[in-house]
mmCIF file of C-alpha atoms and ligand atoms in Angstrom:
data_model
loop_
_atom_site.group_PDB
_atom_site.id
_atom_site.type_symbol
_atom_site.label_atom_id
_atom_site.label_comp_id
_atom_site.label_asym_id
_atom_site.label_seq_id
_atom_site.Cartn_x
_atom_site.Cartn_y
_atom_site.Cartn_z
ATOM 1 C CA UNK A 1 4.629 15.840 -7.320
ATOM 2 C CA UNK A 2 4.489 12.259 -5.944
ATOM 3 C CA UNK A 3 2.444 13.465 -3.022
ATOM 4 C CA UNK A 4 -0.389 14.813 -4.704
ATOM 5 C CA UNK A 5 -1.090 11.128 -5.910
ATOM 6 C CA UNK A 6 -1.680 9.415 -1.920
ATOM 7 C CA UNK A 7 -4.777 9.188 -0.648
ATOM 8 C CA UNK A 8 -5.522 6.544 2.612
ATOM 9 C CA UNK A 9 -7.634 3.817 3.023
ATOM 10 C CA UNK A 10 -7.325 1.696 6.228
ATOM 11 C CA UNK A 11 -7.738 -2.294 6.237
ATOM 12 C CA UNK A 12 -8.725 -3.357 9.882
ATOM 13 C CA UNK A 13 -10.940 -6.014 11.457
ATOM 14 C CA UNK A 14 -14.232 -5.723 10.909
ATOM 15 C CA UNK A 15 -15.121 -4.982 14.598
ATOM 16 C CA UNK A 16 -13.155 -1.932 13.888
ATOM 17 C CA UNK A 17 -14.549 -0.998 11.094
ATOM 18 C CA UNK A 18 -17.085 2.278 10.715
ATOM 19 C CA UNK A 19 -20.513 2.048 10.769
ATOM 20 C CA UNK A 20 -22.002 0.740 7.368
ATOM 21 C CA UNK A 21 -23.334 4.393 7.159
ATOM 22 C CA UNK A 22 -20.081 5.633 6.746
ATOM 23 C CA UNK A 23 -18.281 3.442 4.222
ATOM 24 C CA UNK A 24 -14.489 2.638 4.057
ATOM 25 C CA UNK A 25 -14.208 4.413 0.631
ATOM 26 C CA UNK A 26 -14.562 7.857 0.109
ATOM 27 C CA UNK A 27 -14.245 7.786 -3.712
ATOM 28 C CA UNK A 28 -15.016 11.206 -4.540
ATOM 29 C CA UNK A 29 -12.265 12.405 -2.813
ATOM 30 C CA UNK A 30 -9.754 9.627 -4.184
ATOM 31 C CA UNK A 31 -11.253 9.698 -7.425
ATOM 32 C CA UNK A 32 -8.814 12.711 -8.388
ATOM 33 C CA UNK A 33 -6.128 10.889 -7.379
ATOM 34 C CA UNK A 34 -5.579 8.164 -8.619
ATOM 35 C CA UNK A 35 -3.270 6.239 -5.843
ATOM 36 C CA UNK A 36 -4.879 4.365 -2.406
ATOM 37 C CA UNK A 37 -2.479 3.411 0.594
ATOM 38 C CA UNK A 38 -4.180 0.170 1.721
ATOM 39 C CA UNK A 39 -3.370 0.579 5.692
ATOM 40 C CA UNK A 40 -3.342 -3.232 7.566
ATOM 41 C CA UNK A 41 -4.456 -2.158 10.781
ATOM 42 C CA UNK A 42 -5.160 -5.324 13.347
ATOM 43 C CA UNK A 43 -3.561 -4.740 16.245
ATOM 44 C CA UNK A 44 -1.356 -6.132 18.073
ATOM 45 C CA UNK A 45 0.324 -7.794 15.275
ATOM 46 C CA UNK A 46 -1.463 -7.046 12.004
ATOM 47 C CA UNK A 47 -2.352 -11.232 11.771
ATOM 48 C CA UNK A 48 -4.131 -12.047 9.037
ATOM 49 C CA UNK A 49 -7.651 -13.604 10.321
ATOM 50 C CA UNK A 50 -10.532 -14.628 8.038
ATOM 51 C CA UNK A 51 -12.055 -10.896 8.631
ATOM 52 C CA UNK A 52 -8.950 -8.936 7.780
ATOM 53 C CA UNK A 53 -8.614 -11.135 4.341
ATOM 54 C CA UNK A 54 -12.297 -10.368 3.541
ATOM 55 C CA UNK A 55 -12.035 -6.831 4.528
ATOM 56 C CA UNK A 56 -8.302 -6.335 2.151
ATOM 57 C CA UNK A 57 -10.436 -8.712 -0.987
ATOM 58 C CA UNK A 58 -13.490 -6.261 -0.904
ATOM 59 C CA UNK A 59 -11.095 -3.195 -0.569
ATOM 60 C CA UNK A 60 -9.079 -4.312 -3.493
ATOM 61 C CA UNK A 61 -12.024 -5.005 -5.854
ATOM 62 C CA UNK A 62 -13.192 -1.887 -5.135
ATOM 63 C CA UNK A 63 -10.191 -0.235 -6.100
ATOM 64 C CA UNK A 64 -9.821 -2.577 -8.750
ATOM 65 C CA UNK A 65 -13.287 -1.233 -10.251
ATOM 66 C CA UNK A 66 -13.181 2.293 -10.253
ATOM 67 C CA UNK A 67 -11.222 2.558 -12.589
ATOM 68 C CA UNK A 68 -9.705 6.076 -11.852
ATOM 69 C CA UNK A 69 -7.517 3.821 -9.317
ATOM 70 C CA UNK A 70 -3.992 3.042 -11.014
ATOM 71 C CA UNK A 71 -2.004 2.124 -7.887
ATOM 72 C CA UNK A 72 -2.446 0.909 -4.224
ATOM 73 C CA UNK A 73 0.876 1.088 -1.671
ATOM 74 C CA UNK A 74 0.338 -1.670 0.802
ATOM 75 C CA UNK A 75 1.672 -0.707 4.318
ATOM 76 C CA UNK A 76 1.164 -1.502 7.667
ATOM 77 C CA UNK A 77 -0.599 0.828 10.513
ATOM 78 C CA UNK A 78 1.215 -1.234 13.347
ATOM 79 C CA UNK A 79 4.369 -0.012 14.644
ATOM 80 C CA UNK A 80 7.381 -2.120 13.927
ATOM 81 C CA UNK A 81 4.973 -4.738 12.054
ATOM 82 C CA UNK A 82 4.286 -5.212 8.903
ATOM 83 C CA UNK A 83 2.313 -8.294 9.573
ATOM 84 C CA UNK A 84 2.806 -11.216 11.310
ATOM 85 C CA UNK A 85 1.455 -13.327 8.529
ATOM 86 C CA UNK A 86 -1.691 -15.245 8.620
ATOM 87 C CA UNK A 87 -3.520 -15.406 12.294
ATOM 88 C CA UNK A 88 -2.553 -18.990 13.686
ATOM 89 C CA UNK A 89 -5.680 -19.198 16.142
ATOM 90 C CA UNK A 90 -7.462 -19.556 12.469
ATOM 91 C CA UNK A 91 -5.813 -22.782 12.092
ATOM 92 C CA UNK A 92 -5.800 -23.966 15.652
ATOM 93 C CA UNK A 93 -8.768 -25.781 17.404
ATOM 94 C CA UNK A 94 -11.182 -25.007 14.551
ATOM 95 C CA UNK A 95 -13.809 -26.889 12.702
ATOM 96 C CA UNK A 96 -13.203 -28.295 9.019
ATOM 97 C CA UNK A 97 -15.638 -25.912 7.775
ATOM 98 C CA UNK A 98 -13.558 -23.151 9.497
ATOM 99 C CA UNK A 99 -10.184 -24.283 7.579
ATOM 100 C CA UNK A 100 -12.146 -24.432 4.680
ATOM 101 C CA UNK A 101 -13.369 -20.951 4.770
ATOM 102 C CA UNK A 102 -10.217 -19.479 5.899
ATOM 103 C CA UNK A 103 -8.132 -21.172 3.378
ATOM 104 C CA UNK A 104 -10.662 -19.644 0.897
ATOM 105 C CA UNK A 105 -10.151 -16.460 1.548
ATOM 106 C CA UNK A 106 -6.057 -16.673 1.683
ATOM 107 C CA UNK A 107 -6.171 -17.862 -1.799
ATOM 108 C CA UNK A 108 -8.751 -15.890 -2.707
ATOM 109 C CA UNK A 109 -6.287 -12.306 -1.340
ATOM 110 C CA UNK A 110 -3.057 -13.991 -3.173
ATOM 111 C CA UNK A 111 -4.866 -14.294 -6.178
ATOM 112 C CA UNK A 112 -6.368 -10.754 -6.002
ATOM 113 C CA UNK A 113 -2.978 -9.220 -5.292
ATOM 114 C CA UNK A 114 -1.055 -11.112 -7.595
ATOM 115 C CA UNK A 115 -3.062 -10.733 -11.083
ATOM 116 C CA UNK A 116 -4.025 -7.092 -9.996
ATOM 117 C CA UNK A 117 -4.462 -4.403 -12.571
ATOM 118 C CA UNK A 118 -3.547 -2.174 -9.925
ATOM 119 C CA UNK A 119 0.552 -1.317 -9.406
ATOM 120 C CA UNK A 120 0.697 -2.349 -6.241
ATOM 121 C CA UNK A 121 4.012 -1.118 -4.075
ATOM 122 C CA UNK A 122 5.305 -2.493 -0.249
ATOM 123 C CA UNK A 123 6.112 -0.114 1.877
ATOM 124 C CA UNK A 124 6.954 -2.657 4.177
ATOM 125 C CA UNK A 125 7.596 -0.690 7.717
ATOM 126 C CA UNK A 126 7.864 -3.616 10.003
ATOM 127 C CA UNK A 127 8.854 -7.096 10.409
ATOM 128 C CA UNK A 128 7.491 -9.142 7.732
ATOM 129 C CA UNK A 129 7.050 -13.163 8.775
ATOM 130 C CA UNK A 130 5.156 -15.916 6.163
ATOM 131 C CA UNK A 131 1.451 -14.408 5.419
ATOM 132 C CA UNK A 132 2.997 -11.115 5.647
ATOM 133 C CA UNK A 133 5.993 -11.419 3.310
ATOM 134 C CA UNK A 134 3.859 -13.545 1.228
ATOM 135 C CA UNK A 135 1.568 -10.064 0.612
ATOM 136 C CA UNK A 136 4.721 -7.784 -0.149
ATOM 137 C CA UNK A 137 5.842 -10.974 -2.702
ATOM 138 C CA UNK A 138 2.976 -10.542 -4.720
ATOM 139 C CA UNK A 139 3.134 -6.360 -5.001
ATOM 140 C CA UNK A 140 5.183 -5.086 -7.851
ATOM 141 C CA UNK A 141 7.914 -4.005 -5.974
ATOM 142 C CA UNK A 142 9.100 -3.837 -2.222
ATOM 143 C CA UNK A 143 10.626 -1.102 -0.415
ATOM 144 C CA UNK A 144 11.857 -1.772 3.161
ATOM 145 C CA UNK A 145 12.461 0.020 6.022
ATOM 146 C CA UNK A 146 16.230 -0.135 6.801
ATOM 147 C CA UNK A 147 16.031 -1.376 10.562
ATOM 148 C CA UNK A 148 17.583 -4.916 12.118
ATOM 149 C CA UNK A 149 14.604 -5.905 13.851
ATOM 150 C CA UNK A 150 12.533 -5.986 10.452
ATOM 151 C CA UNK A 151 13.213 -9.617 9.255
ATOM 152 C CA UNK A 152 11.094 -10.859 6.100
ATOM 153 C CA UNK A 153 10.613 -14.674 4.700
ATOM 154 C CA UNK A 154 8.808 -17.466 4.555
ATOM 155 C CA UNK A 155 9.665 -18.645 7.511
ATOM 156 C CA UNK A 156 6.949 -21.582 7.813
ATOM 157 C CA UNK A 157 9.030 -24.990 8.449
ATOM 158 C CA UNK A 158 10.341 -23.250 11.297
ATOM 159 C CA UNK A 159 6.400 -23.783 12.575
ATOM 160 C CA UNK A 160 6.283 -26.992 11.494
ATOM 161 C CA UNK A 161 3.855 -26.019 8.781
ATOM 162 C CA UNK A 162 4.471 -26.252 4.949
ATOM 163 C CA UNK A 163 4.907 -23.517 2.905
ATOM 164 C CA UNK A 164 2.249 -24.208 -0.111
ATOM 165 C CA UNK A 165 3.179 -24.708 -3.847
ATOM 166 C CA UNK A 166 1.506 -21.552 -4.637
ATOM 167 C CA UNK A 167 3.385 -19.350 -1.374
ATOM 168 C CA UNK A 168 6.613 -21.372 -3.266
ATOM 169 C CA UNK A 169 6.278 -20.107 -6.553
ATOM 170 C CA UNK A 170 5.840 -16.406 -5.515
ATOM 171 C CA UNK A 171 9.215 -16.578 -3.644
ATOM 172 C CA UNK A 172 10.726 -18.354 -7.134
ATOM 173 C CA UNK A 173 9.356 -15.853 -9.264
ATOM 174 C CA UNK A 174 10.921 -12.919 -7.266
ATOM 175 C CA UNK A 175 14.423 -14.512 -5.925
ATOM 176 C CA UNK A 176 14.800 -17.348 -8.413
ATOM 177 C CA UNK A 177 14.802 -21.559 -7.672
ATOM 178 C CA UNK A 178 17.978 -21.578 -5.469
ATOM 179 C CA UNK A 179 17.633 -19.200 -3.247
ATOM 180 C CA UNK A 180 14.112 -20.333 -2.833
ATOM 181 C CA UNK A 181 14.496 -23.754 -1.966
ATOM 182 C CA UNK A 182 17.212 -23.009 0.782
ATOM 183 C CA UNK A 183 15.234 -20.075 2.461
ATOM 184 C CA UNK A 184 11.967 -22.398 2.270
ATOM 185 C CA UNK A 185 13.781 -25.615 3.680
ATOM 186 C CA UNK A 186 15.754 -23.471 6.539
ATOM 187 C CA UNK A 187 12.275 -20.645 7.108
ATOM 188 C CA UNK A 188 14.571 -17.797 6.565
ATOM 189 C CA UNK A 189 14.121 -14.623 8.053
ATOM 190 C CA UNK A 190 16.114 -12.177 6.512
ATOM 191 C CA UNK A 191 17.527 -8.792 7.410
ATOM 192 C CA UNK A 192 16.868 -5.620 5.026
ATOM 193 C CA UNK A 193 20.747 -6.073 3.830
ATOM 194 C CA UNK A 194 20.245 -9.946 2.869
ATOM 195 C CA UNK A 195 16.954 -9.339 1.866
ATOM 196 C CA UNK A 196 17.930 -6.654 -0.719
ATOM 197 C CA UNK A 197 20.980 -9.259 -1.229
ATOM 198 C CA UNK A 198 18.832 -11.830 -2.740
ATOM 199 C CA UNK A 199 16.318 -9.754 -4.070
ATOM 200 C CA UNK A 200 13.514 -10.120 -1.655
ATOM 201 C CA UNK A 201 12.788 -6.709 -1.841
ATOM 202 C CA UNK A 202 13.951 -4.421 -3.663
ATOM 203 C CA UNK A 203 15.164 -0.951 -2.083
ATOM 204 C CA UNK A 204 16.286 -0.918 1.746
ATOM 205 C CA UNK A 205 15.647 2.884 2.489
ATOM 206 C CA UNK A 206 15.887 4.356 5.951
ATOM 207 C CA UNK A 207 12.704 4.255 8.289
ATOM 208 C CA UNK A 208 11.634 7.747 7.706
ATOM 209 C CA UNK A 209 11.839 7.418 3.851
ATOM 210 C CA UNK A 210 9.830 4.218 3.481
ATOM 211 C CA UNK A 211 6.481 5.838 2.386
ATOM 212 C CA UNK A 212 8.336 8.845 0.033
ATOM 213 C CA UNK A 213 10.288 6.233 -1.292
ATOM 214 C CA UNK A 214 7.382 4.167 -2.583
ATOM 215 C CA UNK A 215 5.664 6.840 -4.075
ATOM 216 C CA UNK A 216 8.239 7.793 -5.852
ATOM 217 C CA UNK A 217 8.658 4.505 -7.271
ATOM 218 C CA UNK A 218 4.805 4.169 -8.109
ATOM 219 C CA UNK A 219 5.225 7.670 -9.913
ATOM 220 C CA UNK A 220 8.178 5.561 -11.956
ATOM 221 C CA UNK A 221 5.198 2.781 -12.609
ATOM 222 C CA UNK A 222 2.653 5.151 -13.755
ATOM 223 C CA UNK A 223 4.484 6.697 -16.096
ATOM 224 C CA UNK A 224 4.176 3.406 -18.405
ATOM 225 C CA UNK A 225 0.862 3.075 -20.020
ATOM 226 C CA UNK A 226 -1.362 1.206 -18.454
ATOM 227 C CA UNK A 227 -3.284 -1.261 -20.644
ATOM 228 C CA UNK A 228 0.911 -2.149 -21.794
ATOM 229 C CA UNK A 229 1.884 -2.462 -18.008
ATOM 230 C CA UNK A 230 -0.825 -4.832 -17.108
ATOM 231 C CA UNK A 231 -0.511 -6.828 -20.418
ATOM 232 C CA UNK A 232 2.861 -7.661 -19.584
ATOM 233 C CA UNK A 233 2.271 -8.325 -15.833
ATOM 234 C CA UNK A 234 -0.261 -11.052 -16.688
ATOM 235 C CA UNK A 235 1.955 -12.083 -19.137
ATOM 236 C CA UNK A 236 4.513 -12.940 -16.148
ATOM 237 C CA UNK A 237 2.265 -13.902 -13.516
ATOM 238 C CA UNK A 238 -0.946 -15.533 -15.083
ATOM 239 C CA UNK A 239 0.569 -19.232 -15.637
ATOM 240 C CA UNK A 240 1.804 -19.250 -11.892
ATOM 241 C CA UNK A 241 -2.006 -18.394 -10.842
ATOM 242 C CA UNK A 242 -3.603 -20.799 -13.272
ATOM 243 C CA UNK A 243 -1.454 -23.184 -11.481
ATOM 244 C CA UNK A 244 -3.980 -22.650 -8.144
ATOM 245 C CA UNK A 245 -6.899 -21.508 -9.929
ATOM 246 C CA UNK A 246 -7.536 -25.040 -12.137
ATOM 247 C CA UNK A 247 -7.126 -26.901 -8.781
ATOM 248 C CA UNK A 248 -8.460 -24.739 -5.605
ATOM 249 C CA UNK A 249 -10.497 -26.893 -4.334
ATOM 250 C CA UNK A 250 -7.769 -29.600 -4.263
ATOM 251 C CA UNK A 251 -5.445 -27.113 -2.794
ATOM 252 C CA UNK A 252 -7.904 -26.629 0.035
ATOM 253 C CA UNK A 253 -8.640 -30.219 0.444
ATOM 254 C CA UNK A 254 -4.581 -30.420 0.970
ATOM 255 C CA UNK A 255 -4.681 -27.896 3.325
ATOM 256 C CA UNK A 256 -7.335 -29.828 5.092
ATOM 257 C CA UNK A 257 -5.699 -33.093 5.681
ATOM 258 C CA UNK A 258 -2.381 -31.257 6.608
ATOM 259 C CA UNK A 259 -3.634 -29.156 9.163
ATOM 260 C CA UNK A 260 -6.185 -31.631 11.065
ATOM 261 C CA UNK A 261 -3.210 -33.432 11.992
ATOM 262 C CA UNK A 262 -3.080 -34.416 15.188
ATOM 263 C CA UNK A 263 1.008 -33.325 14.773
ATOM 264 C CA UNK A 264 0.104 -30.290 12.736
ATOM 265 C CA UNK A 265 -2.404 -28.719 14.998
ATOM 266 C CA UNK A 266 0.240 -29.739 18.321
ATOM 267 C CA UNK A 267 3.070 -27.725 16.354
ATOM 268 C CA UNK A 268 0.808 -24.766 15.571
ATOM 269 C CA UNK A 269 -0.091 -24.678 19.717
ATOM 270 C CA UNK A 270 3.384 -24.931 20.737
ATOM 271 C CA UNK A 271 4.447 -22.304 18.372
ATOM 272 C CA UNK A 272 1.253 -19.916 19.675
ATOM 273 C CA UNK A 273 2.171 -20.919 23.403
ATOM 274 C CA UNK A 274 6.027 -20.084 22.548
ATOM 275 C CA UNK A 275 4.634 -16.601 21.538
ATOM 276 C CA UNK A 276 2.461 -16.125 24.543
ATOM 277 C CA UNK A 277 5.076 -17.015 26.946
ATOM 278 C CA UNK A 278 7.718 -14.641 25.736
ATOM 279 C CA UNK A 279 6.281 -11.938 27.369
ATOM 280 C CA UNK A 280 6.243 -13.785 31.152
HETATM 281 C C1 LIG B 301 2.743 -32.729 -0.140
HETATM 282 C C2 LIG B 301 2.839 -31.342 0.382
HETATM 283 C C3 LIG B 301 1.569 -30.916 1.040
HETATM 284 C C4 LIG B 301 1.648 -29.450 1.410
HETATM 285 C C5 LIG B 301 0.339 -29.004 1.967
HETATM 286 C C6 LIG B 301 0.455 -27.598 2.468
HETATM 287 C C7 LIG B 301 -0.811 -27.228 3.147
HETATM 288 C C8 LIG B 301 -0.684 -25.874 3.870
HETATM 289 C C9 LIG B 301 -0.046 -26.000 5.189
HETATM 290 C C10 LIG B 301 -0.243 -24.803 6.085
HETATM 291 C C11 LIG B 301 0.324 -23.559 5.520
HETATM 292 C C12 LIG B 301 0.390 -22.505 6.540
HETATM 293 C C13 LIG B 301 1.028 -21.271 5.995
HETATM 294 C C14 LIG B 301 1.279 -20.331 7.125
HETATM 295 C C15 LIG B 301 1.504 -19.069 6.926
HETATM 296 C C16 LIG B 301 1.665 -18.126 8.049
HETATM 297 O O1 LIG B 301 1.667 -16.934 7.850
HETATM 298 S S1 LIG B 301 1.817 -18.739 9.631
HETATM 299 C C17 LIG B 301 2.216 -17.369 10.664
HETATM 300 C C18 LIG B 301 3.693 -17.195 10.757
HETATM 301 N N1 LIG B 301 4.015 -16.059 11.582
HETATM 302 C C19 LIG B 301 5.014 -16.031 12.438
HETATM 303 O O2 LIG B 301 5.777 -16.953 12.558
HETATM 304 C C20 LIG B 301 5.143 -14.794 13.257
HETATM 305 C C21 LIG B 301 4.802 -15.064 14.684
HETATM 306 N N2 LIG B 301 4.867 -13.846 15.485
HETATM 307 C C22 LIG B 301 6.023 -13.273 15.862
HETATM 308 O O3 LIG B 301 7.106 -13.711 15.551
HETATM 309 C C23 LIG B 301 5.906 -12.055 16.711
HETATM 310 O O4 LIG B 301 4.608 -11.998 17.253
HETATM 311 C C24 LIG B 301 6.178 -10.733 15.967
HETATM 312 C C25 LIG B 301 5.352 -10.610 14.713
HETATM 313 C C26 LIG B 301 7.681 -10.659 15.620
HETATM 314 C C27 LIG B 301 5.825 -9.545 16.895
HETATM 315 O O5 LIG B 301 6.523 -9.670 18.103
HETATM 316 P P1 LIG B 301 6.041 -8.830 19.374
HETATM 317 O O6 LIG B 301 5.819 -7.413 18.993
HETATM 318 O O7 LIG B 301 7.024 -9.119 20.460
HETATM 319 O O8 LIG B 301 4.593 -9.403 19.715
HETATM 320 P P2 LIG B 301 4.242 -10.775 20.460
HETATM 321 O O9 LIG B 301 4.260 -10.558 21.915
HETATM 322 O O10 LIG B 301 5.081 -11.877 19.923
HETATM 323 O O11 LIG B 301 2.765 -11.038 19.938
HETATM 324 C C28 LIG B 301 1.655 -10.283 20.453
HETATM 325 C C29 LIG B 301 0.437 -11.170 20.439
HETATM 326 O O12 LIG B 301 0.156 -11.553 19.092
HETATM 327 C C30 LIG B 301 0.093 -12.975 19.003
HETATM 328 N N3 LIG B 301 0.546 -13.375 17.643
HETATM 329 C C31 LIG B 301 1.729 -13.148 17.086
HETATM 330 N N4 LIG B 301 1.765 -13.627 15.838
HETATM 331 C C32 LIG B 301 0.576 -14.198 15.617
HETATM 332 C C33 LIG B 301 -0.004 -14.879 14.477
HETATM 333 N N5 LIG B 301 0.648 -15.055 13.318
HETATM 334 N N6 LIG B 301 -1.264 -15.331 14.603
HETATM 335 C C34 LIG B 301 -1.970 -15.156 15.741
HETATM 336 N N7 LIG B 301 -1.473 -14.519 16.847
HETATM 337 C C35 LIG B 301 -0.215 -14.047 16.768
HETATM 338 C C36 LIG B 301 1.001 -13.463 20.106
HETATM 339 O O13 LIG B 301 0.700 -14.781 20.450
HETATM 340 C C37 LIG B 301 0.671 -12.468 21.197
HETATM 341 O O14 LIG B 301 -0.548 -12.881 21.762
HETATM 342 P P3 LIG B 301 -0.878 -12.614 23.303
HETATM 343 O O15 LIG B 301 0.238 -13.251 24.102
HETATM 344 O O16 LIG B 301 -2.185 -13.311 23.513
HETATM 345 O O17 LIG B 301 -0.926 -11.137 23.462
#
């Protein structure tokens, strides 16, 4: 029964993207539905650049409008990758303005995701870094795909970088203060055992089983009437977004200061060049 409700809908960079003729929704179709898989789809790592945020906000509203569109499972197109968080040549070598923008639209996503009407489920088939665990933190639940390699935290000290007091609060809210603080101060990666462990997700299900698994789960969250569901999610959530929304632009003049620094923007480039010479 769960399958009749999937229907697919693929986030990827804009220079990817179809023509404008030939839109990214096809409504009608999905319309009967009910339930879109939001695809990330920015190879080679799924990174999360100013275009892919734009692209997942105006998918999302979308979604969010028609309102024959009760759930979204958020998944990853990239083998082995769920995604590697947000795209560190956006905050490397670029103007103000740039930072400014981008920082925009990564609070602008959060915010969408985390007071959305929507159910939204992680089927989270890869490894799962900052940015990336960050989006499965603010879906309604989390299933992960039972292999080693597929780590997931907020792993951002370990860049140098700061995780922000709005990332913070989404890792409270699902693991509690205590295991929060020591996975933010050491940038924790977990494994799907210690992850399930302290609550970071919640199902570890073997790799095959990921995407059954979350629709079976959504099935579990659409059973509950909506307007009660969504009540009660804004209930839990709203106060933690108020938190960013009364003082965005203060949060991006933070972000501003913190990542023009000379040290900042010398640990971000040392952490990219530690990536780039892996491979040689
Ligand atoms: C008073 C308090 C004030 C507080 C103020 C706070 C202000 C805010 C501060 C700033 C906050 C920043 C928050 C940051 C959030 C983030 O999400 S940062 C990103 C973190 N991500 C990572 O650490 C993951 C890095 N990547 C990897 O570990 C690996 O790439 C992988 C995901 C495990 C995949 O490995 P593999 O398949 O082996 O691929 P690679 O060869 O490593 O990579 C392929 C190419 O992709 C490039 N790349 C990888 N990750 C990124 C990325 N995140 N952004 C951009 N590019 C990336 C990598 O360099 C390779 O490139 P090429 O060599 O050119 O092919």
């Amino acid at each position: 029964m769960a399958q009749d409700l999937v229907d697919g809908l693929l986030i990827k960079a804009r220079s990817h993207l179809p023509p404008p003729s030939e839109p990214l929704g096809k409504l009608s179709k999905r319309d009967r539905k009910g339930v879109a898989v939001i695809k990330l789809k920015n190879p080679p790592v799924n990174s999360l650049s100013l275009e892919v945020l734009t692209e997942f906000v105006i998918s999302l509203e979308k979604l969010e409008n028609d309102k024959t569109f009760r759930g979204v499972i958020v998944t990853s197109d990239c083998p082995g990758i769920f995604s590697a968080g947000l795209d560190l040549t956006e905050m490397c070598g670029k103007s103000q303005a740039h930072y400014a923008e981008f920082w925009r639209a990564v609070q602008e996503l959060w915010l969408r995701l985390y007071l959305s009407n929507l159910v939204l489920i992680a089927a989270i088939n890869g490894v799962s870094p900052a940015g990336g665990c960050l989006i499965s933190l603010t879906c309604d639940y989390r299933v992960l795909a039972d292999n080693p390699k597929y780590n997931i935290g907020l792993n951002e000290t370990l860049l140098g970088v700061v995780a922000p007091s709005w990332f913070k609060d989404t890792l409270v809210n699902t693991v509690g203060h205590r295991t929060a603080e020591r996975a933010l101060q050491l940038g924790l990666l977990f494994p799907p055992a210690e992850a399930l462990r302290v609550g970071m997700v919640d199902q570890v299900v073997p790799e095959d089983q990921v995407h059954s698994t979350a629709l079976s789960v959504m099935a579990q969250w659409l059973a509950v009437p909506d307007h009660a569901r969504q009540l009660t999610k804004s209930l839990m959530r709203k106060p933690t977004a108020d938190r960013l929304v009364k003082q965005r632009d203060a949060d991006i003049q933070y972000f501003l200061q913190f990542v023009s620094r000379d040290s900042i923007q010398k640990s971000l480039r040392m952490y990219l060049d530690k990536l780039r010479q892996k491979k040689g």
